PDB file of C-alpha atoms in Angstrom:
ATOM      1  CA  MET A   1      97.866 118.794 113.221  1.00  0.00           C
ATOM      2  CA  ALA A   2      95.645 115.804 113.829  1.00  0.00           C
ATOM      3  CA  GLY A   3      96.440 112.117 114.067  1.00  0.00           C
ATOM      4  CA  LYS A   4      94.600 108.887 114.758  1.00  0.00           C
ATOM      5  CA  THR A   5      94.084 109.679 118.445  1.00  0.00           C
ATOM      6  CA  ASP A   6      92.115 112.817 117.576  1.00  0.00           C
ATOM      7  CA  PHE A   7      89.297 110.726 116.073  1.00  0.00           C
ATOM      8  CA  THR A   8      86.982 108.072 117.464  1.00  0.00           C
ATOM      9  CA  ALA A   9      87.340 104.539 116.110  1.00  0.00           C
ATOM     10  CA  GLU A  10      84.237 105.029 113.937  1.00  0.00           C
ATOM     11  CA  GLU A  11      85.490 108.374 112.617  1.00  0.00           C
ATOM     12  CA  TRP A  12      88.885 106.867 111.818  1.00  0.00           C
ATOM     13  CA  LYS A  13      87.169 104.051 109.936  1.00  0.00           C
ATOM     14  CA  THR A  14      85.281 106.648 107.875  1.00  0.00           C
ATOM     15  CA  LEU A  15      88.576 108.367 107.034  1.00  0.00           C
ATOM     16  CA  LEU A  16      90.137 105.040 106.002  1.00  0.00           C
ATOM     17  CA  GLU A  17      87.103 104.257 103.860  1.00  0.00           C
ATOM     18  CA  SER A  18      87.293 107.686 102.228  1.00  0.00           C
ATOM     19  CA  VAL A  19      90.800 106.972 100.966  1.00  0.00           C
ATOM     20  CA  MET A  20      89.556 103.884  99.143  1.00  0.00           C
ATOM     21  CA  MET A  21      86.281 105.514  98.073  1.00  0.00           C
ATOM     22  CA  ALA A  22      88.234 108.282  96.314  1.00  0.00           C
ATOM     23  CA  ALA A  23      89.668 105.597  94.048  1.00  0.00           C
ATOM     24  CA  LEU A  24      86.613 103.353  93.773  1.00  0.00           C
ATOM     25  CA  ALA A  25      84.339 106.171  92.655  1.00  0.00           C
ATOM     26  CA  VAL A  26      86.471 106.685  89.547  1.00  0.00           C
ATOM     27  CA  THR A  27      86.900 102.973  88.890  1.00  0.00           C
ATOM     28  CA  ALA A  28      83.153 102.352  89.168  1.00  0.00           C
ATOM     29  CA  ALA A  29      82.301 105.360  86.985  1.00  0.00           C
ATOM     30  CA  ASP A  30      83.831 103.693  83.936  1.00  0.00           C
ATOM     31  CA  PRO A  31      85.033 100.132  84.601  1.00  0.00           C
ATOM     32  CA  SER A  32      88.226  99.439  82.647  1.00  0.00           C
ATOM     33  CA  GLY A  33      88.298  95.667  82.405  1.00  0.00           C
ATOM     34  CA  LEU A  34      90.857  93.458  84.095  1.00  0.00           C
ATOM     35  CA  TRP A  35      94.055  95.219  82.993  1.00  0.00           C
ATOM     36  CA  GLY A  36      92.624  98.668  83.497  1.00  0.00           C
ATOM     37  CA  THR A  37      91.385  97.774  86.961  1.00  0.00           C
ATOM     38  CA  LEU A  38      94.818  96.409  87.869  1.00  0.00           C
ATOM     39  CA  LYS A  39      96.462  99.622  86.664  1.00  0.00           C
ATOM     40  CA  GLU A  40      93.969 101.685  88.643  1.00  0.00           C
ATOM     41  CA  SER A  41      94.600  99.577  91.755  1.00  0.00           C
ATOM     42  CA  MET A  42      98.338 100.099  91.389  1.00  0.00           C
ATOM     43  CA  ALA A  43      97.817 103.845  90.989  1.00  0.00           C
ATOM     44  CA  THR A  44      95.779 103.841  94.205  1.00  0.00           C
ATOM     45  CA  ALA A  45      98.471 101.956  96.099  1.00  0.00           C
ATOM     46  CA  LYS A  46     101.205 104.248  94.802  1.00  0.00           C
ATOM     47  CA  ALA A  47      99.277 107.402  95.767  1.00  0.00           C
ATOM     48  CA  VAL A  48      98.405 106.097  99.223  1.00  0.00           C
ATOM     49  CA  ILE A  49     101.691 104.501 100.240  1.00  0.00           C
ATOM     50  CA  GLY A  50     103.683 107.293  98.614  1.00  0.00           C
ATOM     51  CA  ALA A  51     102.007 109.788 100.947  1.00  0.00           C
ATOM     52  CA  LYS A  52     103.446 108.058 104.003  1.00  0.00           C
ATOM     53  CA  HIS A  53     106.943 108.845 102.803  1.00  0.00           C
ATOM     54  CA  ASP A  54     106.177 112.331 101.473  1.00  0.00           C
ATOM     55  CA  ALA A  55     107.880 114.918 103.666  1.00  0.00           C
ATOM     56  CA  SER A  56     105.286 117.526 102.686  1.00  0.00           C
ATOM     57  CA  ALA A  57     102.333 115.347 103.751  1.00  0.00           C
ATOM     58  CA  THR A  58     100.569 116.281 106.961  1.00  0.00           C
ATOM     59  CA  GLU A  59     100.636 114.088 110.042  1.00  0.00           C
ATOM     60  CA  LEU A  60      97.035 113.065 109.356  1.00  0.00           C
ATOM     61  CA  ILE A  61      97.777 111.968 105.788  1.00  0.00           C
ATOM     62  CA  ARG A  62     100.892 110.060 106.860  1.00  0.00           C
ATOM     63  CA  ALA A  63      98.913 108.356 109.645  1.00  0.00           C
ATOM     64  CA  LEU A  64      96.136 107.314 107.253  1.00  0.00           C
ATOM     65  CA  ALA A  65      98.613 106.094 104.637  1.00  0.00           C
ATOM     66  CA  GLY A  66     100.519 104.210 107.327  1.00  0.00           C
ATOM     67  CA  GLU A  67      97.357 102.364 108.333  1.00  0.00           C
ATOM     68  CA  PHE A  68      97.304 100.679 104.935  1.00  0.00           C
ATOM     69  CA  GLU A  69     100.700  99.147 105.698  1.00  0.00           C
ATOM     70  CA  THR A  70      99.226  97.299 108.682  1.00  0.00           C
ATOM     71  CA  GLY A  71      96.999  94.257 108.596  1.00  0.00           C
ATOM     72  CA  GLU A  72      94.605  95.905 111.042  1.00  0.00           C
ATOM     73  CA  GLY A  73      94.282  99.055 108.937  1.00  0.00           C
ATOM     74  CA  ARG A  74      93.752  97.153 105.699  1.00  0.00           C
ATOM     75  CA  ALA A  75      91.169  94.908 107.392  1.00  0.00           C
ATOM     76  CA  ALA A  76      89.252  97.907 108.762  1.00  0.00           C
ATOM     77  CA  ALA A  77      89.160  99.568 105.346  1.00  0.00           C
ATOM     78  CA  ARG A  78      88.261  96.335 103.559  1.00  0.00           C
ATOM     79  CA  ASP A  79      85.486  95.485 106.042  1.00  0.00           C
ATOM     80  CA  GLY A  80      84.093  98.990 105.765  1.00  0.00           C
ATOM     81  CA  LEU A  81      84.080  98.795 101.982  1.00  0.00           C
ATOM     82  CA  ARG A  82      82.410  95.403 102.050  1.00  0.00           C
ATOM     83  CA  THR A  83      79.701  96.705 104.377  1.00  0.00           C
ATOM     84  CA  GLN A  84      79.149  99.912 102.388  1.00  0.00           C
ATOM     85  CA  LEU A  85      79.334  98.520  98.848  1.00  0.00           C
ATOM     86  CA  SER A  86      78.313  94.867  98.860  1.00  0.00           C
ATOM     87  CA  GLY A  87      75.708  94.125  96.199  1.00  0.00           C
ATOM     88  CA  LYS A  88      75.715  97.628  94.754  1.00  0.00           C
ATOM     89  CA  THR A  89      75.774  98.522  91.064  1.00  0.00           C
ATOM     90  CA  PRO A  90      78.593 100.699  89.695  1.00  0.00           C
ATOM     91  CA  ALA A  91      76.312 103.775  89.783  1.00  0.00           C
ATOM     92  CA  GLU A  92      75.398 103.029  93.410  1.00  0.00           C
ATOM     93  CA  ILE A  93      79.101 102.600  94.252  1.00  0.00           C
ATOM     94  CA  VAL A  94      79.847 106.040  92.826  1.00  0.00           C
ATOM     95  CA  SER A  95      76.964 107.543  94.804  1.00  0.00           C
ATOM     96  CA  LYS A  96      77.973 105.853  98.071  1.00  0.00           C
ATOM     97  CA  SER A  97      81.612 106.823  97.524  1.00  0.00           C
ATOM     98  CA  LEU A  98      80.647 110.473  97.100  1.00  0.00           C
ATOM     99  CA  GLU A  99      78.591 110.283 100.291  1.00  0.00           C
ATOM    100  CA  ILE A 100      81.544 108.871 102.277  1.00  0.00           C
ATOM    101  CA  LEU A 101      83.903 111.483 100.808  1.00  0.00           C
ATOM    102  CA  LYS A 102      81.514 114.237 101.891  1.00  0.00           C
ATOM    103  CA  GLN A 103      81.329 112.771 105.415  1.00  0.00           C
ATOM    104  CA  ALA A 104      85.114 112.489 105.676  1.00  0.00           C
ATOM    105  CA  ALA A 105      85.646 116.039 104.411  1.00  0.00           C
ATOM    106  CA  ALA A 106      83.149 117.404 106.948  1.00  0.00           C
ATOM    107  CA  LEU A 107      84.745 115.366 109.715  1.00  0.00           C
ATOM    108  CA  VAL A 108      88.268 116.621 109.053  1.00  0.00           C
ATOM    109  CA  SER A 109      87.019 120.191 108.550  1.00  0.00           C
ATOM    110  CA  ALA A 110      85.307 120.071 111.941  1.00  0.00           C
ATOM    111  CA  LYS A 111      87.985 118.269 113.937  1.00  0.00           C
ATOM    112  CA  SER A 112      91.147 119.543 112.292  1.00  0.00           C
ATOM    113  CA  PRO A 113      90.577 122.593 110.091  1.00  0.00           C
ATOM    114  CA  ALA A 114      94.343 122.991 109.600  1.00  0.00           C
ATOM    115  CA  ASP A 115      94.447 119.587 107.878  1.00  0.00           C
ATOM    116  CA  ALA A 116      91.267 119.944 105.823  1.00  0.00           C
ATOM    117  CA  ALA A 117      92.688 121.473 102.633  1.00  0.00           C
ATOM    118  CA  SER A 118      95.609 119.044 102.373  1.00  0.00           C
ATOM    119  CA  PHE A 119      93.395 116.038 103.214  1.00  0.00           C
ATOM    120  CA  LYS A 120      90.860 116.977 100.539  1.00  0.00           C
ATOM    121  CA  GLY A 121      93.653 117.670  98.057  1.00  0.00           C
ATOM    122  CA  TRP A 122      95.148 114.243  98.760  1.00  0.00           C
ATOM    123  CA  LEU A 123      91.821 112.501  98.112  1.00  0.00           C
ATOM    124  CA  GLN A 124      91.479 114.427  94.843  1.00  0.00           C
ATOM    125  CA  HIS A 125      95.049 113.435  93.924  1.00  0.00           C
ATOM    126  CA  ILE A 126      94.182 109.767  94.500  1.00  0.00           C
ATOM    127  CA  SER A 127      91.089 110.102  92.297  1.00  0.00           C
ATOM    128  CA  GLN A 128      93.005 111.868  89.540  1.00  0.00           C
ATOM    129  CA  SER A 129      95.784 109.257  89.642  1.00  0.00           C
ATOM    130  CA  VAL A 130      93.229 106.488  89.232  1.00  0.00           C
ATOM    131  CA  ALA A 131      91.507 108.298  86.358  1.00  0.00           C
ATOM    132  CA  GLU A 132      94.804 108.673  84.505  1.00  0.00           C
ATOM    133  CA  ALA A 133      96.055 105.153  85.201  1.00  0.00           C
ATOM    134  CA  ALA A 134      94.390 103.341  82.306  1.00  0.00           C
ATOM    135  CA  SER A 135      93.078 104.352  78.908  1.00  0.00           C
ATOM    136  CA  GLU A 136      89.340 103.988  78.470  1.00  0.00           C
ATOM    137  CA  GLY A 137      87.833 102.586  75.295  1.00  0.00           C
ATOM    138  CA  GLY A 138      89.968 101.375  72.429  1.00  0.00           C
ATOM    139  CA  PHE A 139      90.969  97.794  71.811  1.00  0.00           C
ATOM    140  CA  LEU A 140      93.740  95.797  73.523  1.00  0.00           C
ATOM    141  CA  GLY A 141      95.253  98.963  74.933  1.00  0.00           C
ATOM    142  CA  PHE A 142      95.274 100.848  71.637  1.00  0.00           C
ATOM    143  CA  GLY A 143      93.197 103.931  71.061  1.00  0.00           C
ATOM    144  CA  GLY A 144      90.773 105.185  73.621  1.00  0.00           C
ATOM    145  CA  VAL A 145      91.143 108.213  75.857  1.00  0.00           C
ATOM    146  CA  GLN A 146      93.223 108.751  78.963  1.00  0.00           C
ATOM    147  CA  VAL A 147      90.285 110.007  81.061  1.00  0.00           C
ATOM    148  CA  SER A 148      86.764 109.196  79.894  1.00  0.00           C
ATOM    149  CA  ASP A 149      83.833 111.584  80.073  1.00  0.00           C
ATOM    150  CA  ALA A 150      82.305 109.473  82.858  1.00  0.00           C
ATOM    151  CA  GLU A 151      85.545 109.700  84.848  1.00  0.00           C
ATOM    152  CA  LYS A 152      85.747 113.465  84.258  1.00  0.00           C
ATOM    153  CA  ALA A 153      82.187 113.841  85.528  1.00  0.00           C
ATOM    154  CA  THR A 154      83.011 111.757  88.587  1.00  0.00           C
ATOM    155  CA  LEU A 155      86.147 113.815  89.286  1.00  0.00           C
ATOM    156  CA  THR A 156      83.948 116.922  89.205  1.00  0.00           C
ATOM    157  CA  GLN A 157      81.493 115.272  91.619  1.00  0.00           C
ATOM    158  CA  ILE A 158      84.368 114.288  93.918  1.00  0.00           C
ATOM    159  CA  ALA A 159      85.635 117.873  93.962  1.00  0.00           C
ATOM    160  CA  ALA A 160      82.113 119.076  94.834  1.00  0.00           C
ATOM    161  CA  SER A 161      81.769 116.471  97.598  1.00  0.00           C
ATOM    162  CA  LEU A 162      85.049 117.558  99.126  1.00  0.00           C
ATOM    163  CA  ALA A 163      84.334 121.300  98.904  1.00  0.00           C
TER     164      ALA A 163
END
């Protein structure tokens, strides 16, 4: 099983970015307004931090989740996101997120094949959690659908990027 020391600093940064990109792709696919975005952010945090304390999570997943509990890890992810996504439209954010997810999946598959399936599954879990966090459409939280068509399409694209 792989950990942080099995990857270069640049590779590790890509893996950290991929965790956030799994969530941002869904959020950008169908922006949910202030409350929806807050709910989606909370779902991301719960899925990421929860993995650190999940006994069934691999060493790699626990190491990545643990990075988000440190100032250095959060700063690396945040700086990477800023560099990758600054000035982009929601459609461009989805596209860039899918690209980073594909890179991260290939990286883990090459460097730690034993971790690849669980890593990809975790990223899909994060995306699904975000998609289900807030209703889309409706008015003042009433009506709407749990997962919009745009989010469903993005979840399908995420699955394809991670395959």
